[in-house]
Amino acid sequence: MPASEFKSNGVPKIGVYVCHCGINISAKVNIDEVVTFAKTLPNVVVAREYKFMCSDPGQQLIQKDIKEHEINRVVVASCSPLMHEPTFRRTTAEAGQNPFFFQMANIREHVSWVTADGTKATEKAKALIAGAVRRVVLHEALEQKRVSVKSDVMVVGGGISGIHAALTMANSGKTVYLVEREPTIGGHMAKFDKTFPTLDCSACILTPKMTDVRSHPNIKMMTYSEVQSVNGFVGNFDVEVRRKASYVDNSLCNGCGECTKICPVNVRSEFDEGMSMRKAIYRAFPQAVPNAFTISRKGTPPCQSMCNIHQNAQGYVTLVARGKYPEAMEVILRENPLPSVCGRVCTHPCTVACTRAKIDEPINVPGLKRFVADWAVEKRLDYHLPRPKTERQERVAIVGAGPAGLMCAYELRKMGYQAEIFEAQPVAGGMLAVGIPDFRLPKGTLVGEIRKLEEIGVKINLNSPVGQDGLTLKRLHEMYHAVFIGVGAHVERKMKIPGENLGSVWGGVEFLRRVNLGERVRLGRRVLVIGGGNSAIDAARTALRLGAPEVHIIYRRTRAEMPADPDEIREAEKEGIQFDFLTAPKAIHGDRWVTSAEFLKMKLGAPDESWRPRPVPIPGSEFVMPCDDMIVTIGQESDLRFLGNGMSLESTKWGTIVADPLTLETSVKGIFAGGDCVNGPEIVVTAMAAGKKAAISIHRYLNNLNMFVGREQEGAFESNIVTDTEGYLVKKRVPLPAIALDRRQGFEEVHLGYSEEMAKEEASRCLACAECCDCELCQTVCEPKAIDYTMKDSVEKVQVGAIVLATGFKAFDAERIPRYGYLKYPNVFTSLEIERMVNASGPTGGQVSLRSGEKPKSVGIIHCVGSRDETTNKYCSRVCCMYSLKLAHLIKERTGGNVYNFYIDMRTPGKGYEEFYDRLLEEGVHMIRGRVAEVTDWVMTPEEEGKLVIRAEDTLIGVVRRIPVDMVVLSVGLEPRPDADDVRRLFNISCSQEGWFLERHPKLAPVSTFTDGIFLAGACQGPKDIPDCVAQAGAAAAEAMALIDRGYVQLEPNTAFINEDVCSGCKTCIVLCPYKAIAFNLKEGISQVNEALCKGCGTCVAACPSGAAQQHLFTDEQIYEEVEGVLSYV
Amino acid sequence: MSDMYDSGTNGRFEPRIVAFFCNWCTYTAADLAGTSRMMYEHNARVVRLMCSGRLDPQFVLHAFREGADAVLIGGCHPGDCHYQSGNYKALRRFRLLQRLLEQMGIEKERLRLEWISASEGDKVRQVMNEMTEQVRQFGPLRLRPMPNAPHSEPVADLELAVAAVEQGMS
Amino acid sequence: MSYLYYPGCSLKGTGKAYEESLLAVFQALELPVQELEDWNCCGATAYMAVDELRAFALAARNLSLAEQQNKDSGTKTVNLIAPCNACYLVLMKTQHYIAEYDEIRRKIDTALEAAQLRYDGRVVIRHPLDVLVNDVRLEEIATHVRSPLTGLRVACYYGCQIVRPYAAFDDQDNPSSMDRLLRVLGAEVVNWPFKTRCCGGSLTGTIREVGLRLNQIILKEARKRGADVIATACPLCQFNLECFQTDIKKQFGEDLSLPVLYFTQLLGKAFGLSEKSLGLQRLFVPLELAAIEQKGGARASV
């Protein structure tokens, strides 16, 4: 369509300028042919060629033609528009043209440099020029928008690059936000001892800069923080920074370090590359900036999360390891008033989840809990359960003094409520008291712990069965503000076979109750116990202790299916109890007393609902076994008769009470129930959990709070902590001592507790999964009261004009090359580990030593580990040669031993680097040219004995050599950070193939990115040594300030616009715009573009059905013309 | 001189390919291929768009009508779009167009979409070569009378299709 | 799961004991194996070196036969067991190249067509170690152990070919399947760096002194690490390590005699199978367990 229809500058007169670019273009493209061709194109009035169009004479050529030949459209065929479009736009503008009557044809990057054949190249160049010429005809005069720029800047990453960039900009008066992920700035450089080639001490030159950062008025440090989102565009970035909770208030912390002294948790020190331990509350190193402490808390450890009442197991285990028993006791009592009970009879779900099991065996958590509890008793430690801070008047009745009831009472008291327990038995403790025999749980301990509960005001009425003589549930419901029912399950189920009611046929529960309550129970010669649960074992072992010479446990499945605790089964066996498996009773014979029983043999069939194989009777396999007593322990149920009249409390057909699983509230408001009487027979800790849950519900009920919200994490749940179990030595569980078999006649407790030494040793196996163990000791010693466990992550929003990325690198993981033996042979180290070793403040205080502690007599340093290697990284990491030489020097200096360097090439490009290399040669460091094949402990000669042998080809003398050494150092290369890809997405920049951040131009824009306003500094852009990092940081700072000090940015005028006459108001464009730049004008019934918001992607334009939406510089017509142009071959 | 059956390259068919590249990823990658001196087939002519989301389906059909034997679309990898989601829009339109082309009896491989990031210069080379080779196998797309090529029908359908598209396919 | 079995030339010749013990063990485990009918030479490393394409075609024939023979089994994938490491590698390599390079696939297809054959790539090549550890699983194997190899110190020698370059079922640098397997049998596995070190292959026949040297190194290290026996998974390794011990003694003047068994023979021994069924009588250097048990006892008391 004719140009006159466009807002234009008259009839198009085009000048075409073809650039030789030295010989870069002309070597392939026949320039003259192209120029002649250009002249033939419509509207072209002049066509010229020149050696360098971008040079001043080149540009003047254009300006001259604009003046003399009244050229009003310009096409330059040269390099990529990304390179010189701005240059030539300026050229035309200076000649008084609107700069947008200009188009570039990229005949270098897209033609001469990529096309082998000259004629083809020339042809392609013509086509592109034709396209540009056709297109430029339709260009229009455009205005560039100016947007003001925010004056603050952000630097991401607090290594040497970030520090230098931040200081540079701060010194020129900019406000700088320095964001660092770790608790301290300093980065890798802070870990080094000396720096090559000058050998000046890293700390001495870095720490002053770090303190400058701290004290600089213009720098706002955001340590232990991460950028979470970046919005906006050049000059106006809105950045959200997540400040991770350090649980220490930096403004209060005075850095005295008392907290670390008392902290009982030891974890591997990241700063020392895992070669030393740090505390859970720590400061990476003494000169850290900010000089504050951080608590590393990873969440709820598996042991605690899997415990139904969330006992802080890691807490007290850790404290035991440090011999802090009273503190341990205090930690236990926070959640559990019955430590010695749980320490003995809990089936410890905590140990099932223990991470240590991945290495050898789980920690014996209950054993340690018991140790603490017993220790407290022995040492007459007069401990007290926590008393309520404020008393409350509401009274709660609790039916049953079992674990559920006691726990409920405890939790209620902690909150200040008045808890009163009604117990039918003459003793408190429920099954703990009457169900479990003394040899497993001595009554003394139980009584003691119940007394402590009474001590804090829990009222216990014994011999007070609810449902009798006036004390009905109904009355309790009226008299008290709330009621909790935890009556347990104390009735033995019947087998429903003939003869069950004969004398000396016992229900297990009843049998154990009588014994426990001290009745004299006589048994005959042969006692048969029916069942396979813990109570069967208890009953059998009790019978044995009552003097029965022959006790059988008769179970209808096999040992594998027995529900009883395997340890208990083993003990029972040791004690001489006989097991008859796959056997079930059919009838019991006798007149008044049982004399014999008839049994059926069973075989295992298909699994039943309990997922255990169902026992199937074998027809005709009946047999009779004479016996004097039979104890039936096939499971218990609750006696719910007491619910009685007037109360409409629902119960199930299995004889359990119906209660809401989330709140434990029954069908009657204000009455709650939990434990065995709701779930059927379970273990101690689940009953206690129910009591705790009920207490929480009752609290909410009494205060009219929502009873349902936020209760998901009550009871056991999966911990999300992952713990690295690499490199720990196998150290099996310390066995719990037991008394000799010949001492087991009486009811003496079978398992003795740990001795102090045993306990400490066992506890020291803990891996501290959560790091901080919440013992809260540090708070007790922190004078400025800086520690705050309730601290939460927070998000800070800042607005900046430019961002400098200095996120650094990650050292190559040497384990990825197994043939070099890292983590296989103890004396193979990485260069970073040696950096820490030679550092005076490092784990060995500057001594270079083997794991055994002795000095190495010979050390081999292997270069290019993870560099220049097809299988890992192809690139050269640039710093390894030099730091290897530095380490060689330091090792030689510290050990006086022989040092061998195995290198591919020596790369010493830098001021004083080659000289340093010479110096080392003079010092007598051996240099062997050749990539190492392997590090092995295969020795061939006596002198190789006990050493590591490095096998490598010496390519200078052309032989394969075996060098025996004491220590091997792997000079690991540099790699992009593992999360580099997420980071680049965050900042909308690109990565190179290897994952380094991509600069805008490798030569001319090395610190800029393709996203305006984002700059790069240091090793995040590629491997660099310290001098280069600092230089680049300075450059990045300068670029950022150049942008900011201009005060504004000019936006490319390639925004979208809508032809109001054509717009049909279909709104298609509005939903497509990612920047909400298009609004609907109701009055006109059309869409309108807000140019300030439009970023010029053109998505709306492509989608507009009516063609009303168009994009400046990229109108449909312009593109059609260009397409036709490039296709119209000569 | 250069006619579709080029004597210079011993009668080998030299297809004409139009490549619509987004400014931020693929066009930059093509520049990188240049600075790295990667030699590849000369047949594609690159038309620069700010974003593959700008690609109006009509551009593609227009290119075919104007004698392109194939069209290549290059955009940023999913998730990497400089304008958040333009490349997804391009993908949608690409799928639609391929179906359309098949309907008209045009090999759908004559239209190709590639995600090429700024650092993937070598991918540009490889895609250019692959596509040129493939289209060579197909032979010319005869939609309009060409020197020494008989006139053929599909052009009529294409005109219709273009019309249909102009009715508003996005 | 049922398996096809490709013996290759060795297991019918020098490696007879390997075949005998392998089949005996599989029988004990009630593992159905069926020998591939009309199989041909795999071409081994030699042919690969001479003419790769022909070598591929030769190997591909076996793969296509395997598919045919499996036709009426109904299962889509065909498990083809290749016990000899060389066969295993050649078949793997062929498989790999066919999948990877259309060019080669096309040529091989035409070659097969000439013999009215076709190959659809449904064969999975398996090494007995792989089958035992990953299909049968150690738990199951443990249940078959009748006379555990308690006290027996084994140096597991995998050879160079089963994990390189294709680490299909075990770690390339430090394979462990044989170690785990033999531990289940009660044996003690010595820790040594030579699991996949070269045995010299055919060098013992071509450049003899080099071949002997390489085997001397391995035998010496095995003895040094206190091994009572070397367990191999490859007929050529077994042959090299066992049959040249006297020559090695002559050459290097030190006695390095050490029994070298197929891991399948040790497996069979632990299962309590007869000497004969395991081809143990074919050993040049017999394995005296009794003696070792005493030694073991002695060792324990030390």
PDB file of C-alpha atoms in Angstrom, chain A residues 447-610:
ATOM      1  CA  VAL A 447       3.270 -43.869  91.979  1.00  0.00           C
ATOM      2  CA  GLY A 448       6.061 -41.325  92.232  1.00  0.00           C
ATOM      3  CA  GLU A 449       5.174 -39.676  88.951  1.00  0.00           C
ATOM      4  CA  ILE A 450       1.458 -39.604  89.739  1.00  0.00           C
ATOM      5  CA  ARG A 451       2.305 -37.865  93.029  1.00  0.00           C
ATOM      6  CA  LYS A 452       4.044 -35.133  91.053  1.00  0.00           C
ATOM      7  CA  LEU A 453       0.786 -34.621  89.173  1.00  0.00           C
ATOM      8  CA  GLU A 454      -1.167 -34.324  92.423  1.00  0.00           C
ATOM      9  CA  GLU A 455       1.506 -31.909  93.585  1.00  0.00           C
ATOM     10  CA  ILE A 456       0.531 -29.419  90.846  1.00  0.00           C
ATOM     11  CA  GLY A 457      -3.117 -29.709  91.841  1.00  0.00           C
ATOM     12  CA  VAL A 458      -4.543 -32.655  89.951  1.00  0.00           C
ATOM     13  CA  LYS A 459      -7.203 -34.131  92.266  1.00  0.00           C
ATOM     14  CA  ILE A 460      -7.567 -37.919  92.067  1.00  0.00           C
ATOM     15  CA  ASN A 461     -10.504 -39.744  93.711  1.00  0.00           C
ATOM     16  CA  LEU A 462      -9.751 -43.479  93.992  1.00  0.00           C
ATOM     17  CA  ASN A 463     -12.385 -46.206  94.455  1.00  0.00           C
ATOM     18  CA  SER A 464     -14.881 -43.848  92.821  1.00  0.00           C
ATOM     19  CA  PRO A 465     -16.512 -45.796  90.016  1.00  0.00           C
ATOM     20  CA  VAL A 466     -18.701 -43.469  87.970  1.00  0.00           C
ATOM     21  CA  GLY A 467     -22.185 -44.863  87.430  1.00  0.00           C
ATOM     22  CA  GLN A 468     -22.586 -46.150  90.988  1.00  0.00           C
ATOM     23  CA  ASP A 469     -24.080 -44.777  94.206  1.00  0.00           C
ATOM     24  CA  GLY A 470     -25.214 -41.432  92.820  1.00  0.00           C
ATOM     25  CA  LEU A 471     -21.951 -40.535  91.085  1.00  0.00           C
ATOM     26  CA  THR A 472     -23.407 -40.662  87.567  1.00  0.00           C
ATOM     27  CA  LEU A 473     -21.994 -39.265  84.344  1.00  0.00           C
ATOM     28  CA  LYS A 474     -25.135 -37.113  84.191  1.00  0.00           C
ATOM     29  CA  ARG A 475     -24.259 -35.476  87.508  1.00  0.00           C
ATOM     30  CA  LEU A 476     -20.660 -34.910  86.496  1.00  0.00           C
ATOM     31  CA  HIS A 477     -21.904 -33.273  83.330  1.00  0.00           C
ATOM     32  CA  GLU A 478     -24.078 -30.959  85.416  1.00  0.00           C
ATOM     33  CA  MET A 479     -21.551 -30.244  88.172  1.00  0.00           C
ATOM     34  CA  TYR A 480     -18.490 -29.671  85.978  1.00  0.00           C
ATOM     35  CA  HIS A 481     -17.829 -27.333  83.034  1.00  0.00           C
ATOM     36  CA  ALA A 482     -16.603 -30.253  80.933  1.00  0.00           C
ATOM     37  CA  VAL A 483     -16.061 -33.999  81.201  1.00  0.00           C
ATOM     38  CA  PHE A 484     -13.400 -36.260  79.728  1.00  0.00           C
ATOM     39  CA  ILE A 485     -13.932 -40.018  79.590  1.00  0.00           C
ATOM     40  CA  GLY A 486     -10.832 -42.178  79.456  1.00  0.00           C
ATOM     41  CA  VAL A 487     -11.957 -45.403  81.067  1.00  0.00           C
ATOM     42  CA  GLY A 488      -9.806 -47.601  78.832  1.00  0.00           C
ATOM     43  CA  ALA A 489     -10.641 -51.222  78.037  1.00  0.00           C
ATOM     44  CA  HIS A 490     -10.500 -53.478  81.057  1.00  0.00           C
ATOM     45  CA  VAL A 491     -12.816 -56.368  80.173  1.00  0.00           C
ATOM     46  CA  GLU A 492     -11.365 -59.477  78.548  1.00  0.00           C
ATOM     47  CA  ARG A 493     -13.258 -60.594  75.487  1.00  0.00           C
ATOM     48  CA  LYS A 494     -14.805 -64.081  75.573  1.00  0.00           C
ATOM     49  CA  MET A 495     -13.713 -66.833  73.195  1.00  0.00           C
ATOM     50  CA  LYS A 496     -17.330 -67.988  72.937  1.00  0.00           C
ATOM     51  CA  ILE A 497     -16.453 -71.698  73.274  1.00  0.00           C
ATOM     52  CA  PRO A 498     -17.871 -74.316  75.670  1.00  0.00           C
ATOM     53  CA  GLY A 499     -16.417 -74.445  79.169  1.00  0.00           C
ATOM     54  CA  GLU A 500     -15.235 -70.872  79.200  1.00  0.00           C
ATOM     55  CA  ASN A 501     -16.926 -70.226  82.536  1.00  0.00           C
ATOM     56  CA  LEU A 502     -15.201 -73.068  84.371  1.00  0.00           C
ATOM     57  CA  GLY A 503     -13.093 -72.255  87.416  1.00  0.00           C
ATOM     58  CA  SER A 504      -9.401 -71.403  86.877  1.00  0.00           C
ATOM     59  CA  VAL A 505     -10.148 -70.087  83.419  1.00  0.00           C
ATOM     60  CA  TRP A 506      -8.928 -66.515  83.754  1.00  0.00           C
ATOM     61  CA  GLY A 507      -9.417 -63.400  81.712  1.00  0.00           C
ATOM     62  CA  GLY A 508      -5.936 -61.996  81.186  1.00  0.00           C
ATOM     63  CA  VAL A 509      -6.768 -58.506  82.398  1.00  0.00           C
ATOM     64  CA  GLU A 510      -8.468 -59.822  85.517  1.00  0.00           C
ATOM     65  CA  PHE A 511      -5.567 -62.190  86.197  1.00  0.00           C
ATOM     66  CA  LEU A 512      -2.963 -59.443  85.917  1.00  0.00           C
ATOM     67  CA  ARG A 513      -5.121 -57.035  87.916  1.00  0.00           C
ATOM     68  CA  ARG A 514      -5.367 -59.431  90.828  1.00  0.00           C
ATOM     69  CA  VAL A 515      -1.625 -60.052  90.815  1.00  0.00           C
ATOM     70  CA  ASN A 516      -0.862 -56.368  90.511  1.00  0.00           C
ATOM     71  CA  LEU A 517      -3.221 -55.500  93.343  1.00  0.00           C
ATOM     72  CA  GLY A 518      -1.349 -58.003  95.490  1.00  0.00           C
ATOM     73  CA  GLU A 519      -3.900 -60.821  95.755  1.00  0.00           C
ATOM     74  CA  ARG A 520      -2.402 -64.281  96.290  1.00  0.00           C
ATOM     75  CA  VAL A 521      -3.075 -66.159  93.059  1.00  0.00           C
ATOM     76  CA  ARG A 522      -2.423 -69.932  93.075  1.00  0.00           C
ATOM     77  CA  LEU A 523      -1.682 -71.682  89.807  1.00  0.00           C
ATOM     78  CA  GLY A 524      -1.367 -75.381  88.951  1.00  0.00           C
ATOM     79  CA  ARG A 525       1.371 -77.347  87.172  1.00  0.00           C
ATOM     80  CA  ARG A 526       0.516 -76.451  83.602  1.00  0.00           C
ATOM     81  CA  VAL A 527      -0.813 -73.027  82.573  1.00  0.00           C
ATOM     82  CA  LEU A 528      -2.036 -72.366  79.037  1.00  0.00           C
ATOM     83  CA  VAL A 529      -2.127 -68.751  77.863  1.00  0.00           C
ATOM     84  CA  ILE A 530      -4.301 -68.074  74.806  1.00  0.00           C
ATOM     85  CA  GLY A 531      -3.340 -65.132  72.576  1.00  0.00           C
ATOM     86  CA  GLY A 532      -0.337 -63.460  70.981  1.00  0.00           C
ATOM     87  CA  GLY A 533      -0.341 -59.879  72.244  1.00  0.00           C
ATOM     88  CA  ASN A 534       1.798 -58.156  74.871  1.00  0.00           C
ATOM     89  CA  SER A 535      -0.707 -59.044  77.574  1.00  0.00           C
ATOM     90  CA  ALA A 536      -0.358 -62.744  76.651  1.00  0.00           C
ATOM     91  CA  ILE A 537       3.390 -62.448  77.181  1.00  0.00           C
ATOM     92  CA  ASP A 538       2.864 -60.491  80.414  1.00  0.00           C
ATOM     93  CA  ALA A 539       0.391 -63.071  81.701  1.00  0.00           C
ATOM     94  CA  ALA A 540       2.668 -65.983  80.806  1.00  0.00           C
ATOM     95  CA  ARG A 541       5.771 -64.447  82.373  1.00  0.00           C
ATOM     96  CA  THR A 542       3.720 -63.536  85.444  1.00  0.00           C
ATOM     97  CA  ALA A 543       2.397 -67.108  85.706  1.00  0.00           C
ATOM     98  CA  LEU A 544       5.990 -68.339  85.535  1.00  0.00           C
ATOM     99  CA  ARG A 545       6.951 -65.997  88.346  1.00  0.00           C
ATOM    100  CA  LEU A 546       4.003 -67.237  90.423  1.00  0.00           C
ATOM    101  CA  GLY A 547       5.665 -70.666  90.318  1.00  0.00           C
ATOM    102  CA  ALA A 548       3.869 -72.449  87.513  1.00  0.00           C
ATOM    103  CA  PRO A 549       6.435 -74.996  86.259  1.00  0.00           C
ATOM    104  CA  GLU A 550       5.051 -75.220  82.709  1.00  0.00           C
ATOM    105  CA  VAL A 551       3.598 -72.292  80.816  1.00  0.00           C
ATOM    106  CA  HIS A 552       2.459 -72.406  77.183  1.00  0.00           C
ATOM    107  CA  ILE A 553       1.499 -69.532  74.937  1.00  0.00           C
ATOM    108  CA  ILE A 554      -0.994 -70.788  72.394  1.00  0.00           C
ATOM    109  CA  TYR A 555      -1.436 -68.645  69.277  1.00  0.00           C
ATOM    110  CA  ARG A 556      -3.512 -69.366  66.210  1.00  0.00           C
ATOM    111  CA  ARG A 557      -1.080 -67.778  63.755  1.00  0.00           C
ATOM    112  CA  THR A 558       2.734 -68.013  63.608  1.00  0.00           C
ATOM    113  CA  ARG A 559       5.417 -66.067  65.412  1.00  0.00           C
ATOM    114  CA  ALA A 560       5.738 -63.655  62.493  1.00  0.00           C
ATOM    115  CA  GLU A 561       2.148 -62.426  62.990  1.00  0.00           C
ATOM    116  CA  MET A 562       2.376 -62.035  66.795  1.00  0.00           C
ATOM    117  CA  PRO A 563       1.388 -58.479  67.777  1.00  0.00           C
ATOM    118  CA  ALA A 564       3.610 -58.633  70.874  1.00  0.00           C
ATOM    119  CA  ASP A 565       6.897 -56.696  71.028  1.00  0.00           C
ATOM    120  CA  PRO A 566       9.634 -58.986  69.572  1.00  0.00           C
ATOM    121  CA  ASP A 567      12.025 -58.190  72.461  1.00  0.00           C
ATOM    122  CA  GLU A 568       9.373 -59.289  74.948  1.00  0.00           C
ATOM    123  CA  ILE A 569       8.794 -62.506  72.986  1.00  0.00           C
ATOM    124  CA  ARG A 570      12.531 -63.198  73.048  1.00  0.00           C
ATOM    125  CA  GLU A 571      12.736 -62.594  76.814  1.00  0.00           C
ATOM    126  CA  ALA A 572       9.733 -64.880  77.407  1.00  0.00           C
ATOM    127  CA  GLU A 573      11.394 -67.611  75.349  1.00  0.00           C
ATOM    128  CA  LYS A 574      14.629 -67.235  77.297  1.00  0.00           C
ATOM    129  CA  GLU A 575      12.673 -67.587  80.502  1.00  0.00           C
ATOM    130  CA  GLY A 576      11.410 -70.975  79.290  1.00  0.00           C
ATOM    131  CA  ILE A 577       7.897 -70.280  78.099  1.00  0.00           C
ATOM    132  CA  GLN A 578       6.772 -72.676  75.365  1.00  0.00           C
ATOM    133  CA  PHE A 579       5.039 -71.473  72.244  1.00  0.00           C
ATOM    134  CA  ASP A 580       2.406 -73.486  70.380  1.00  0.00           C
ATOM    135  CA  PHE A 581       1.706 -71.748  67.083  1.00  0.00           C
ATOM    136  CA  LEU A 582      -1.101 -72.392  64.570  1.00  0.00           C
ATOM    137  CA  THR A 583      -3.226 -73.717  67.403  1.00  0.00           C
ATOM    138  CA  ALA A 584      -6.668 -72.508  68.503  1.00  0.00           C
ATOM    139  CA  PRO A 585      -8.868 -73.701  71.405  1.00  0.00           C
ATOM    140  CA  LYS A 586     -12.106 -75.507  70.522  1.00  0.00           C
ATOM    141  CA  ALA A 587     -13.512 -76.427  73.904  1.00  0.00           C
ATOM    142  CA  ILE A 588     -12.533 -76.441  77.572  1.00  0.00           C
ATOM    143  CA  HIS A 589     -13.173 -79.575  79.632  1.00  0.00           C
ATOM    144  CA  GLY A 590     -13.586 -80.150  83.345  1.00  0.00           C
ATOM    145  CA  ASP A 591     -16.443 -80.229  85.854  1.00  0.00           C
ATOM    146  CA  ARG A 592     -15.836 -77.347  88.266  1.00  0.00           C
ATOM    147  CA  TRP A 593     -12.255 -76.605  87.440  1.00  0.00           C
ATOM    148  CA  VAL A 594     -10.619 -76.885  84.102  1.00  0.00           C
ATOM    149  CA  THR A 595      -8.767 -80.165  83.597  1.00  0.00           C
ATOM    150  CA  SER A 596      -7.963 -80.102  79.897  1.00  0.00           C
ATOM    151  CA  ALA A 597      -8.641 -78.198  76.707  1.00  0.00           C
ATOM    152  CA  GLU A 598      -9.303 -79.330  73.164  1.00  0.00           C
ATOM    153  CA  PHE A 599      -7.423 -77.605  70.338  1.00  0.00           C
ATOM    154  CA  LEU A 600      -7.494 -77.428  66.564  1.00  0.00           C
ATOM    155  CA  LYS A 601      -4.420 -77.119  64.363  1.00  0.00           C
ATOM    156  CA  MET A 602      -4.550 -74.179  61.935  1.00  0.00           C
ATOM    157  CA  LYS A 603      -2.980 -73.270  58.645  1.00  0.00           C
ATOM    158  CA  LEU A 604      -2.519 -69.762  57.242  1.00  0.00           C
ATOM    159  CA  GLY A 605      -4.931 -68.616  54.557  1.00  0.00           C
ATOM    160  CA  ALA A 606      -5.592 -65.435  52.617  1.00  0.00           C
ATOM    161  CA  PRO A 607      -5.005 -62.138  54.451  1.00  0.00           C
ATOM    162  CA  ASP A 608      -7.913 -60.745  56.476  1.00  0.00           C
ATOM    163  CA  GLU A 609      -8.868 -57.087  57.070  1.00  0.00           C
ATOM    164  CA  SER A 610      -5.904 -56.758  59.451  1.00  0.00           C
TER     165      SER A 610
END
